[in-house]
Tab-separated table of C-alpha atoms in Angstrom:
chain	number	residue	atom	x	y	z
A	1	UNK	CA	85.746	99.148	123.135
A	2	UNK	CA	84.692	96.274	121.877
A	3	UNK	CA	85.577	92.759	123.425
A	4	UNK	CA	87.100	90.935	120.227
A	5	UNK	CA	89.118	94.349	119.030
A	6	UNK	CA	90.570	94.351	123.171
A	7	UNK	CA	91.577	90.717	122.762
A	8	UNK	CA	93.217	91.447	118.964
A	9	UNK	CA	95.035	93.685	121.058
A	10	UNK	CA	96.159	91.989	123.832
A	11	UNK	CA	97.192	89.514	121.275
A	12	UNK	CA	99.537	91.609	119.553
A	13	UNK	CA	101.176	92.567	122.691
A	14	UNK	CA	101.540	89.192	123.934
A	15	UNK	CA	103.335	88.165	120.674
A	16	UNK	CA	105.706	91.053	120.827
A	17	UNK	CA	106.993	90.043	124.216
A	18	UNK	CA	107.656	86.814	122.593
A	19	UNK	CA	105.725	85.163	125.468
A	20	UNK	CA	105.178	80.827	125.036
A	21	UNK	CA	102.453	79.491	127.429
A	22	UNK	CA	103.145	75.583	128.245
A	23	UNK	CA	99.689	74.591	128.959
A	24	UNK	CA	97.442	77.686	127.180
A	25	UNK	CA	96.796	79.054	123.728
A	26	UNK	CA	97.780	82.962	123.322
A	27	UNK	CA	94.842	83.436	122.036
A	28	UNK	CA	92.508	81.861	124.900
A	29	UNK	CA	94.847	84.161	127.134
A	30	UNK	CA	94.278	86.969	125.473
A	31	UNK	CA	90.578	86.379	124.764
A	32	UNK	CA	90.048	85.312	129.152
A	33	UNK	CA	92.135	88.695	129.542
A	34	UNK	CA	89.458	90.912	127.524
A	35	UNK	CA	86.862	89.096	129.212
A	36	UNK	CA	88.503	89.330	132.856
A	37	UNK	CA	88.646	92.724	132.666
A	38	UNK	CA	84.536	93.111	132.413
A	39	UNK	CA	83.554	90.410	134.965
A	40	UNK	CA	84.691	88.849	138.233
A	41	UNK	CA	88.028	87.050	137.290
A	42	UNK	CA	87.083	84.044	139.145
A	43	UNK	CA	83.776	82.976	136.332
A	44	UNK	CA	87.083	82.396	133.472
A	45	UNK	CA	87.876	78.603	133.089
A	46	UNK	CA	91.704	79.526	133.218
A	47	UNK	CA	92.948	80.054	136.847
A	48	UNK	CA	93.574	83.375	138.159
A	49	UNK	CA	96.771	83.302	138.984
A	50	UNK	CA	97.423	82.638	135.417
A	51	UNK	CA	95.937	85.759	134.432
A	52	UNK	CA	96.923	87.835	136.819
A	53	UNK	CA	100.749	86.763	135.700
A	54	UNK	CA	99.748	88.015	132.303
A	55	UNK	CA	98.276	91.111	133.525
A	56	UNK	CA	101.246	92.252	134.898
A	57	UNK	CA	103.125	91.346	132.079
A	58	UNK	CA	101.253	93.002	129.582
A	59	UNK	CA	101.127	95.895	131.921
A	60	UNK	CA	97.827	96.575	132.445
A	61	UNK	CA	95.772	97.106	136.179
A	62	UNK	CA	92.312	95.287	136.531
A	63	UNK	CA	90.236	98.187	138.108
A	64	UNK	CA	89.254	97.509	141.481
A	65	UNK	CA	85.768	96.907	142.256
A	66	UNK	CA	83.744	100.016	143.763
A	67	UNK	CA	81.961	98.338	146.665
A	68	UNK	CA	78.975	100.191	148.439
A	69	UNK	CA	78.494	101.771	151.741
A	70	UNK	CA	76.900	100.525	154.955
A	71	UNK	CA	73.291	101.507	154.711
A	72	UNK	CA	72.942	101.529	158.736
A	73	UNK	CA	75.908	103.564	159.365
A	74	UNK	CA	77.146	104.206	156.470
A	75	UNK	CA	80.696	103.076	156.242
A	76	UNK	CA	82.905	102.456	153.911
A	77	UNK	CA	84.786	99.336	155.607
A	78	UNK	CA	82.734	96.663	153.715
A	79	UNK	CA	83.872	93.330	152.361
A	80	UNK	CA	82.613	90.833	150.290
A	81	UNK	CA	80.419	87.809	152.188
A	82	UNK	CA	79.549	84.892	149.423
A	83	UNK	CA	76.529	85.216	147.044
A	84	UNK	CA	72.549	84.644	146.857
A	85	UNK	CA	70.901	83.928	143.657
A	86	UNK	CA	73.047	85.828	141.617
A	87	UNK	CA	73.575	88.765	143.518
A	88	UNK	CA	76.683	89.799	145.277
A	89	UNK	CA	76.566	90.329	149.178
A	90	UNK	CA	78.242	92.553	151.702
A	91	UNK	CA	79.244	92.611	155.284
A	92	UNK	CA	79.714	96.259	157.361
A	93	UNK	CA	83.021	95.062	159.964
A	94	UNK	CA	81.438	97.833	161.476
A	95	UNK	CA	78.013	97.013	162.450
A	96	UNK	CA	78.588	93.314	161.168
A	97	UNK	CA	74.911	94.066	159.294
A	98	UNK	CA	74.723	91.851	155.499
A	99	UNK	CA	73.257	93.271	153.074
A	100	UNK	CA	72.985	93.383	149.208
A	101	UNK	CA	74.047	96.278	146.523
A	102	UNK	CA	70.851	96.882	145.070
A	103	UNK	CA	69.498	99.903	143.812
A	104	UNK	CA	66.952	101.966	146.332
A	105	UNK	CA	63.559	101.920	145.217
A	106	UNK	CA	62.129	105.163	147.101
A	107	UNK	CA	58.966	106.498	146.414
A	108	UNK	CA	56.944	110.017	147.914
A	109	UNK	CA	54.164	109.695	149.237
A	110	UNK	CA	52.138	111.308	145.498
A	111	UNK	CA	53.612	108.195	144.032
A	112	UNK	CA	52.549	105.661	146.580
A	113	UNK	CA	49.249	106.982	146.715
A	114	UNK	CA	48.995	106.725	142.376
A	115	UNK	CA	49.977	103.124	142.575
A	116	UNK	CA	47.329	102.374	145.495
A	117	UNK	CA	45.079	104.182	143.032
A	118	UNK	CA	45.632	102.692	140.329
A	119	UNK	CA	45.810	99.060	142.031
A	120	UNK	CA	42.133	99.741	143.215
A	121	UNK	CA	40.709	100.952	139.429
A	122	UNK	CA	41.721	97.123	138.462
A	123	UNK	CA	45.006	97.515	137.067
A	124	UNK	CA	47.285	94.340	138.069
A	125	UNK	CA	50.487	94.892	140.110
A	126	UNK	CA	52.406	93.996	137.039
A	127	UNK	CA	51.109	96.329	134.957
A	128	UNK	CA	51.366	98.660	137.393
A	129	UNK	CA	55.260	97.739	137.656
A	130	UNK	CA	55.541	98.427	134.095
A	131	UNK	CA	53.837	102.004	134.160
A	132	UNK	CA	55.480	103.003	137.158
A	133	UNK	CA	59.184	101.394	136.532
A	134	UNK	CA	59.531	100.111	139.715
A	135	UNK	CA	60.199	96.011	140.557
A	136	UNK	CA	56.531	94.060	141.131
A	137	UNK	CA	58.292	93.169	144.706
A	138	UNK	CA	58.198	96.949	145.606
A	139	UNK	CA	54.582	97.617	144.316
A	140	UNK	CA	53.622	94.272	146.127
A	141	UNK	CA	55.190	95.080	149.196
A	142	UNK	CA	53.711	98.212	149.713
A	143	UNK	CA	50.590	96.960	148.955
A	144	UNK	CA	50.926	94.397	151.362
A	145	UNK	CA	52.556	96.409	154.058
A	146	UNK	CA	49.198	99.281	153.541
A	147	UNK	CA	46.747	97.340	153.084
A	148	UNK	CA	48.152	95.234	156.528
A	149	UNK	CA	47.828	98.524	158.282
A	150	UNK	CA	44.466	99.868	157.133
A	151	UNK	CA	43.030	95.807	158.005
A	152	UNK	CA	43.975	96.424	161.435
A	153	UNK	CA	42.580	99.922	161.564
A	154	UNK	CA	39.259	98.306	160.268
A	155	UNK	CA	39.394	95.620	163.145
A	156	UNK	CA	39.629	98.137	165.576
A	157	UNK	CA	36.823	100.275	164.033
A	158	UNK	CA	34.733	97.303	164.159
A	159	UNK	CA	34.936	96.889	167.800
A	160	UNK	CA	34.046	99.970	168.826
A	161	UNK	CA	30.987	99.670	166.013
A	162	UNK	CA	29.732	96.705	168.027
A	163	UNK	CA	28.015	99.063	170.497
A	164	UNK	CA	25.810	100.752	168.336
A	165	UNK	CA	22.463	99.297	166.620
A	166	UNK	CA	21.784	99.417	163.326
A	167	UNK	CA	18.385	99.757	161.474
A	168	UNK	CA	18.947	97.303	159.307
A	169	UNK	CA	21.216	94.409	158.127
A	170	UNK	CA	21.349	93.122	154.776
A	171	UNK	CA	23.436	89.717	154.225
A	172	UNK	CA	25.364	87.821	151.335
A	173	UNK	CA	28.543	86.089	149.764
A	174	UNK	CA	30.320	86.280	146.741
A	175	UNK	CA	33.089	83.724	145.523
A	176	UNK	CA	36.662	83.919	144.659
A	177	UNK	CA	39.290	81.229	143.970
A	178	UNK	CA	43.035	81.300	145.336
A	179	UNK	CA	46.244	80.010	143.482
A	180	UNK	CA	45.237	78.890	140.008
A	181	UNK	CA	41.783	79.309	137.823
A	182	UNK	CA	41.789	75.665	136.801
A	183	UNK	CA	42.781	72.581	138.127
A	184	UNK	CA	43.346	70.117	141.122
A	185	UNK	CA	45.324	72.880	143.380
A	186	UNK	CA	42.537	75.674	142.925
A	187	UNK	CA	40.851	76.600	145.981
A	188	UNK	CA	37.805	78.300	146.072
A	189	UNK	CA	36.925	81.449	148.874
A	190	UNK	CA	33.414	82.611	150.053
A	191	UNK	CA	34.094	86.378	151.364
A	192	UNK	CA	30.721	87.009	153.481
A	193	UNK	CA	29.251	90.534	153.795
A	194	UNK	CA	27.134	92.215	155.756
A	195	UNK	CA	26.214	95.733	155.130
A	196	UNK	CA	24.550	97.268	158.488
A	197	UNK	CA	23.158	100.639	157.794
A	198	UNK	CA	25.143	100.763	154.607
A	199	UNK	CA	28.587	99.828	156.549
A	200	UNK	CA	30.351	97.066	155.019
A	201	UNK	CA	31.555	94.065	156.931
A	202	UNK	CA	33.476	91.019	155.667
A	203	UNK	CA	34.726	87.704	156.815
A	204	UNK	CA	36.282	85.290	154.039
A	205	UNK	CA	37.098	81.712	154.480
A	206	UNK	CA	34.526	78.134	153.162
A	207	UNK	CA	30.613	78.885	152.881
A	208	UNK	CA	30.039	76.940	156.249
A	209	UNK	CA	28.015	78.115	159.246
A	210	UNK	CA	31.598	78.559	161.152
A	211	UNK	CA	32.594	81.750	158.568
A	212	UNK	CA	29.210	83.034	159.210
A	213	UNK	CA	29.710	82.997	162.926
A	214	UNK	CA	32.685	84.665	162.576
A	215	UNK	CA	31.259	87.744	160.945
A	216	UNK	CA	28.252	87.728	163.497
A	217	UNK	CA	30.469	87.797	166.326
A	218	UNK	CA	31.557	91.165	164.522
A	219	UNK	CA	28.198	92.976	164.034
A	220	UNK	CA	26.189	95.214	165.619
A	221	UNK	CA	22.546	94.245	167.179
A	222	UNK	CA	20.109	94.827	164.080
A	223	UNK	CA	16.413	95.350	163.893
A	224	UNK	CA	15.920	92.887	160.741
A	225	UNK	CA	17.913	91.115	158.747
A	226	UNK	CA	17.348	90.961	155.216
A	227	UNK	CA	18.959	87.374	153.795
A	228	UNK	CA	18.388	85.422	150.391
A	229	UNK	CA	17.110	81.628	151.084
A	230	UNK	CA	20.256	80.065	151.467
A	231	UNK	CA	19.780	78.025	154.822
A	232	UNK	CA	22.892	79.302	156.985
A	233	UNK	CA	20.599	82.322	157.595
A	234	UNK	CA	17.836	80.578	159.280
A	235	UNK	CA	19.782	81.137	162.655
A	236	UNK	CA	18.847	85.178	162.844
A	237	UNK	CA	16.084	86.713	165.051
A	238	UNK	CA	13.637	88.846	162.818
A	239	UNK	CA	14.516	87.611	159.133
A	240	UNK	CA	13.065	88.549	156.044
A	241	UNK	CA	14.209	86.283	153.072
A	242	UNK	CA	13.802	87.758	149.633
A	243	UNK	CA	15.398	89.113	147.118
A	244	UNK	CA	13.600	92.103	147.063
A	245	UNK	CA	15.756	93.637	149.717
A	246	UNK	CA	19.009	92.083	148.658
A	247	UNK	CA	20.214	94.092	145.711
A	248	UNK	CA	22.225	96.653	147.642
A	249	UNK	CA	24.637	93.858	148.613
A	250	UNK	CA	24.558	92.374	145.244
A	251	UNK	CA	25.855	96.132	144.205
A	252	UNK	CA	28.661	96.028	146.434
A	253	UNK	CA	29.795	92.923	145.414
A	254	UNK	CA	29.394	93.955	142.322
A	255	UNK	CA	31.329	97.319	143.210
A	256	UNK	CA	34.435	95.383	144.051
A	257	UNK	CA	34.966	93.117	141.255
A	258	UNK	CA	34.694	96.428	139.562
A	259	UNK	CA	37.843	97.814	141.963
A	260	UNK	CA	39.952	95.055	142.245
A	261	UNK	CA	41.222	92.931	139.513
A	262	UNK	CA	42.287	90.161	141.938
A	263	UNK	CA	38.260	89.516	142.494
A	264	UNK	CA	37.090	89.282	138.835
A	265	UNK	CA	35.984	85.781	137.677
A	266	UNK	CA	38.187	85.365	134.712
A	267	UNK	CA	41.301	87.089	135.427
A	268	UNK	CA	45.125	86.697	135.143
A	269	UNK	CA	45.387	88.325	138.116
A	270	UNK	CA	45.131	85.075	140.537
A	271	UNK	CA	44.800	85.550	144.349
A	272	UNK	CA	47.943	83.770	146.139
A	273	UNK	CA	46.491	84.211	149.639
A	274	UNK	CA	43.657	84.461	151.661
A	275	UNK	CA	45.173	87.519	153.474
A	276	UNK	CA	46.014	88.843	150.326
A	277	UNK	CA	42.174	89.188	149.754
A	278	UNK	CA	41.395	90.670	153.149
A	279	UNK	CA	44.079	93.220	152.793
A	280	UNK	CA	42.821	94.571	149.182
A	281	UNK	CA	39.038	94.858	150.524
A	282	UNK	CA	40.326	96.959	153.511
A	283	UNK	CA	42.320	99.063	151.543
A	284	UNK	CA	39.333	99.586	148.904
A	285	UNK	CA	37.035	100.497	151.591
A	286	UNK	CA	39.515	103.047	153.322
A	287	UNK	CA	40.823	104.724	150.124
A	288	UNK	CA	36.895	104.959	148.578
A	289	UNK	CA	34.668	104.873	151.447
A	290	UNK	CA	31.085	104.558	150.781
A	291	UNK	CA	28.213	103.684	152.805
A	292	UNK	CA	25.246	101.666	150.588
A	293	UNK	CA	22.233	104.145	152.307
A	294	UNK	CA	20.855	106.741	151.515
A	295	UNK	CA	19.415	106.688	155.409
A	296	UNK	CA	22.143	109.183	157.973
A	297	UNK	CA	22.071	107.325	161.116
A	298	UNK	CA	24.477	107.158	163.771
A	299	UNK	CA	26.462	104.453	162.877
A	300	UNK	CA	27.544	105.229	159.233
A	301	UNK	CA	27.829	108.546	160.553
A	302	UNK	CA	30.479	107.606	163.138
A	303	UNK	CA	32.073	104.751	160.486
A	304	UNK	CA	32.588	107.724	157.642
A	305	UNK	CA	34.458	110.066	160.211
A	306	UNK	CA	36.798	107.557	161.417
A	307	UNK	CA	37.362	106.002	157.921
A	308	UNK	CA	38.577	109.161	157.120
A	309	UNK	CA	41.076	109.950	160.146
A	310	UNK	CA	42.205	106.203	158.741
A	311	UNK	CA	42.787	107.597	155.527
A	312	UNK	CA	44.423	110.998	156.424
A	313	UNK	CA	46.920	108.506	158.209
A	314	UNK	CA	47.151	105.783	155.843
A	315	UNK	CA	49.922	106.673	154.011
């Protein structure tokens, strides 16, 4: 029913009992009463007890609100415990656990593997909130909380990597910027690879000598090292500087601005954090493996196998 035919209504049957407010109009009774009976009484600017009186007179009984379950053990003794940014909370007398009566945003595990898939083919997590249906927190956080786990997988794959030797190492860094695309508070990130036989290997942070040490102290022992001119390179034992030999990690970079919209120059889609970054590159290279030779040796042979028991266990 509609709110002003309720209040004519109430109206009408507040005239009949020939009620007289002192301080209130009937009508801003009647209207707060057709209003009350929608909302939480206490949001009205007459008090509550005030209305409740006129409930009762005109006879009718305010519903009572249906308030949810526990979600840890389920019961039903719950009571009301303040408010946070518009939302109503709860407290179990049970378990004492707060919590809030939002809906559950479930997915299977098809679905969470489509929105991974469709986050790495350069869709942006809002527009993949708006083709799913689900809140951009959910598809964020599951991003987040995957791509966490598969960054950690990678770490530990790396350390056992570090025994092998590769054939060849071929060296490079692409740029990325974090919070805005313009202005004083943008902050620009160097991600450093390395592909050794084909294997990818990153490190992010400034374009110093103390990122590149980091991703050294992650790399196998390699036979040569194929670098551009840039002098941060002169440090490595049996280096060969051209550009001839370079284009296979100029294809990879290449290969993940492709992937990930978070990485293309001119994009909406604006990193917020550095982690952020590391997370989506592990995640790309454990959903779409690929190894950037056409050389089988050892070591990509070992990386593709256990990329894959990541993946099988990923999600």
């Amino acid at each position: 029913m509609d709110l002003a035919v309720l209040a004519q209504l109430i109206l009408l049957i507040l005239r009949n009992l020939n009620l007289k407010p002192r301080k209130y109009a009937l009508k801003d009774i009647a209207l707060s009463l057709a209003y009350s009976l929608g909302v939480q009484i206490t949001k009205i600017g007459i008090p509550p007890s005030t209305l409740y009186y006129y409930l009762r007179k005109v006879g009718i009984r305010r519903r009572r609100e249906k308030r949810p379950t526990c979600p840890s053990c389920n019961s039903n003794r719950v009571v009301k415990n303040g408010s946070s940014r518009g939302k109503a909370k709860y407290r179990c007398k049970v378990c004492g656990r707060t919590f809030y009566n939002t809906l559950k945003h479930r997915m299977n595990k098809e679905q969470r593997e489509r929105i991974l898939k469709e986050y790495l083919n350069r869709m942006s997590m809002r527009a993949i909130s708006r083709v799913e249906g689900k809140p951009l927190t959910t598809i964020y956080s599951l991003v987040k909380r995957i791509g966490a786990k598969a960054f950690t997988s990678l770490i530990i794959l790396r350390g056992q990597l570090k025994s092998f030797v590769a054939k060849s190492t071929v060296f490079d860094e692409f740029w990325t910027y974090l919070r805005v695309r313009h202005g004083k508070v943008r902050a620009d990130l160097w991600i450093w690879t390395a592909l050794s036989d084909g294997i990818p290997f990153y490190e992010s942070g400034d374009r110093s000598y103390g990122t590149f040490r980091l991703l050294l102290s992650w790399l196998p022992r390699s036979g040569v090292n194929y670098t551009d001119h840039y002098c941060v390179y002169q440090v490595l034992d049996k280096r060969v500087a051209s550009k001839k030999y370079t284009y296979i990690v100029e294809s990879h970079n290449s290969r993940c601005r492709s992937h990930l919209a978070r990485l293309a120059r001119d994009t909406r889609a604006v990193n917020r954090s550095q982690r952020m970054v590391e997370y989506s590159l592990a995640l790309l290279n454990v959903m779409y493996p690929h190894v950037f030779s056409r050389e089988i040796t050892p070591l990509n042979e070992t990386y593709l196998r256990a990329v894959q028991y990541i993946r099988d266990n990923l999600i």
